[in-house]
C-alpha positions as a printed NumPy array, in Angstrom:
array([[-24.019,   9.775,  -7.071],
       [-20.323,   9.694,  -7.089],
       [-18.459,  10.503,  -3.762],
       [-14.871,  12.052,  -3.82 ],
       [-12.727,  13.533,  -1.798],
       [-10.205,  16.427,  -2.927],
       [ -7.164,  14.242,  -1.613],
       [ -7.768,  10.956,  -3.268],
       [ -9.557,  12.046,  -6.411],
       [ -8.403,  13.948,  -9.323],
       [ -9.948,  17.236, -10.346],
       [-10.1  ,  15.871, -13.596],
       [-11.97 ,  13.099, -13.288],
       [-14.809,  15.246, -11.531],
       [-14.731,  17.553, -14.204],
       [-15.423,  14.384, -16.738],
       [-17.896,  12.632, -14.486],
       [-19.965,  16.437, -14.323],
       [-19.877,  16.72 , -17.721],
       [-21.092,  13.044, -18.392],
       [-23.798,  14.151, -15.907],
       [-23.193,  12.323, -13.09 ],
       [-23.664,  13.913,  -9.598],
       [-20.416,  13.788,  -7.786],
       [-19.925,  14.887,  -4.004],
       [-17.073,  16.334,  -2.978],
       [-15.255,  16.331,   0.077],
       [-12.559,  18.193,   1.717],
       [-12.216,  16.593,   5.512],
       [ -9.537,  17.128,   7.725],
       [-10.739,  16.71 ,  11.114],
       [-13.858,  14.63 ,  13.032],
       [-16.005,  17.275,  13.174],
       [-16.036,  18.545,   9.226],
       [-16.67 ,  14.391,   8.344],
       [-19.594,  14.415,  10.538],
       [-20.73 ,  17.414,   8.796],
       [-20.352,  16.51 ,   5.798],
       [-21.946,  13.023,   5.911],
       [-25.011,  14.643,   7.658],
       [-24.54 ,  17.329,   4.12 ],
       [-24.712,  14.294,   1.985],
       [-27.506,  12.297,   3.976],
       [-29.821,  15.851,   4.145],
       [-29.218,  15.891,   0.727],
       [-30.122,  12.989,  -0.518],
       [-33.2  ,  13.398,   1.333],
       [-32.513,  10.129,   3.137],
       [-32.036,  11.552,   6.688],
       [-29.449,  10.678,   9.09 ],
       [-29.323,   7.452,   9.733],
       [-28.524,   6.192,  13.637],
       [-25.164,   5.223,  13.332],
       [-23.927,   8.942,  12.64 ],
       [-25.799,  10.125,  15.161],
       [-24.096,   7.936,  17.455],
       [-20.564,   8.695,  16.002],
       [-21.457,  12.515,  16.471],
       [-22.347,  11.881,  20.117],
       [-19.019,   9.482,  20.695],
       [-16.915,  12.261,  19.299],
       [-18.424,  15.35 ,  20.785],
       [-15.247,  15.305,  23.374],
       [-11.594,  14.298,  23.604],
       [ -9.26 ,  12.674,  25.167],
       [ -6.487,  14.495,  26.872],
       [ -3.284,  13.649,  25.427],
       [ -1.455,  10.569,  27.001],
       [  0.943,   9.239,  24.062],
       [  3.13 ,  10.817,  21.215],
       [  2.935,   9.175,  17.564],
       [  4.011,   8.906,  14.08 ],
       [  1.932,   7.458,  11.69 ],
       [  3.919,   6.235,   8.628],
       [  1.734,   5.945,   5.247],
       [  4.355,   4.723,   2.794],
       [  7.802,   3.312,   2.728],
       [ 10.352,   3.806,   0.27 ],
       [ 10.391,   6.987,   1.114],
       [  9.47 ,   6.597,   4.076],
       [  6.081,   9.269,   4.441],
       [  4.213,   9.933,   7.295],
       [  0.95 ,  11.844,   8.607],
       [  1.889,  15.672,   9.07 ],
       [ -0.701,  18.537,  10.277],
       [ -4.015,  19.188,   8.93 ],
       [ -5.221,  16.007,   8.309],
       [ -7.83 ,  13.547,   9.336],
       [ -5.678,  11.038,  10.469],
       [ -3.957,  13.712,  12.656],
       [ -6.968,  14.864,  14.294],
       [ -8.59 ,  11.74 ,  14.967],
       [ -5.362,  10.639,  16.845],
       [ -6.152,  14.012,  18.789],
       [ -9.245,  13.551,  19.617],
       [ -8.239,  10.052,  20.998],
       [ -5.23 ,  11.394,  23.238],
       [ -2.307,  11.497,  20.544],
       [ -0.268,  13.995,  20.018],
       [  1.105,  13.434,  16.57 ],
       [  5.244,  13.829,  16.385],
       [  4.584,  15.264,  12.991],
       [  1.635,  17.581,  13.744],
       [  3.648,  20.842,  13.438],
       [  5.117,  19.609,  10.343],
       [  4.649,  22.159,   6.969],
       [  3.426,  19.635,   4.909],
       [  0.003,  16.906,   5.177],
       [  2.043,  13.735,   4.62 ],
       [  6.189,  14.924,   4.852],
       [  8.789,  12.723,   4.09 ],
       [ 10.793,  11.022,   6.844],
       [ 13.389,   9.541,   8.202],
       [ 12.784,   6.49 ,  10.625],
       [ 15.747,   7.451,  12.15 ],
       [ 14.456,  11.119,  13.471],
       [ 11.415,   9.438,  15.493],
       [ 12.876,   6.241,  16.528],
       [ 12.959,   7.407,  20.691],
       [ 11.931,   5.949,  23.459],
       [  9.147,   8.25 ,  24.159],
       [  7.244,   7.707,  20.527],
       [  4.691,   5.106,  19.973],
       [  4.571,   4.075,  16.179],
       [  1.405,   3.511,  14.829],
       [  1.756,   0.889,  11.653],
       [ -1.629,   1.516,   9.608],
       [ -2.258,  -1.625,   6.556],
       [ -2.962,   1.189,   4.336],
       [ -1.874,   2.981,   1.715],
       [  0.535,   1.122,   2.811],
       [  0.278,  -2.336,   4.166],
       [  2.506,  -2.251,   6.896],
       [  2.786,  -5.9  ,   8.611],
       [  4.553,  -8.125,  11.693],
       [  7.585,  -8.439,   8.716],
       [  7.465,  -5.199,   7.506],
       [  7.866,  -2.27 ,   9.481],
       [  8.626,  -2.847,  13.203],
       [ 12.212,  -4.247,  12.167],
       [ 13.412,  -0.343,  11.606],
       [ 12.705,   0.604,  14.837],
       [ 15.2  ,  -0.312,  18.108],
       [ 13.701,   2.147,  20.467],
       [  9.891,   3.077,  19.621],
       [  7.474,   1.022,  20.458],
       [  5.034,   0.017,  17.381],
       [  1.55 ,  -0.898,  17.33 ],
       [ -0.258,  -2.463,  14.312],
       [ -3.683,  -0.625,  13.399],
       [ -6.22 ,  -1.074,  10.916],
       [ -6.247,   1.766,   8.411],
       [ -9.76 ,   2.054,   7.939],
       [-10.125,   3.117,  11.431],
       [ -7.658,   6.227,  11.165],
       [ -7.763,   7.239,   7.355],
       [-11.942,   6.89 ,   7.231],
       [-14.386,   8.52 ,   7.94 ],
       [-18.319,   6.772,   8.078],
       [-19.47 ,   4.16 ,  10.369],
       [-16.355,   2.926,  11.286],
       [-15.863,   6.31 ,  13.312],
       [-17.748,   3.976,  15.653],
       [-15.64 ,   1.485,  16.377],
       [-12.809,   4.011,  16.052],
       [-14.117,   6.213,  19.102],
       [-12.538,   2.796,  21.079],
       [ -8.751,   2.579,  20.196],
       [ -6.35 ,   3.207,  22.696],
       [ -2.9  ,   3.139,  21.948],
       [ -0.107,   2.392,  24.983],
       [ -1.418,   3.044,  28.27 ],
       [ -3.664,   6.116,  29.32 ],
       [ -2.343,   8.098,  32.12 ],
       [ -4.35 ,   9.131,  34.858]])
């Protein structure tokens, strides 16, 4: 079994691994709930049933934070891209108390200038992927925002490490 998602994979390549018979499992997530859907979809399906730790990320995420801090997530550089609306990413950050800066954006992953979220009242979140943002590249375009390192795998994934995930805060939590 083969597991791709609609974002990262190309249709193509499905098509070519279906036809070579291999069983491929598709995925189109875009917020907490539809992941934990989906994996209990796949595990129901592979007759395995669910195994504890989604059971406990389906607990952890059954409510939300309300929303203490406003963020842009940049994914790439040169150009500069960063999370829009309807995306994983974007509702994770939700769900955890972030509003994103980009949320009400048009497009999933818009193009954008550091410039036009570079204020005082925006936390950047610096993933280390796609792109691997670091201490030396990445905080240095920003004079005003604050920016905060994260691991990628804990915004851009979705499986056990929803776990650990449930735990991130970002700035300080108002009362």
């Amino acid at each position: 079994l083969v597991v791709a998602n609609k974002e990262e994979n190309r249709e193509i390549d499905v098509r070519r691994l279906r036809e070579a018979d291999v069983n491929v499992w598709v995925t189109h997530i875009e917020t907490v709930p539809e992941a934990i859907a989906s994996m209990r979809r796949l595990f129901e399906a592979l007759g395995w049933g669910e195994p504890e730790w989604l059971t406990d990320v389906a607990e952890r995420w059954a409510s939300t934070v309300p929303t203490y801090a406003h963020v842009a997530v940049p994914i790439w550089r040169d150009p500069w891209m960063v999370v829009g609306q309807s995306t994983f990413t974007g509702d994770l950050l939700a769900r955890l108390g972030c509003a994103n800066v980009f949320g009400g954006s048009a497009q999933r992953y818009p193009k954008a200038d550091p410039k036009d979220f570079d204020r005082d009242d925006v936390l950047v979140l610096l993933p280390d992927e796609p792109y691997v943002f670091s201490e030396e590249d990445g905080p240095e375009v920003f004079d005003r925002a604050r920016t905060q390192l994260v691991s990628g795998r804990l915004i851009t994934w979705y499986g056990p490490s929803l776990l650990e995930a449930r735990d991130l805060t970002f700035g300080e939590r108002r009362p």
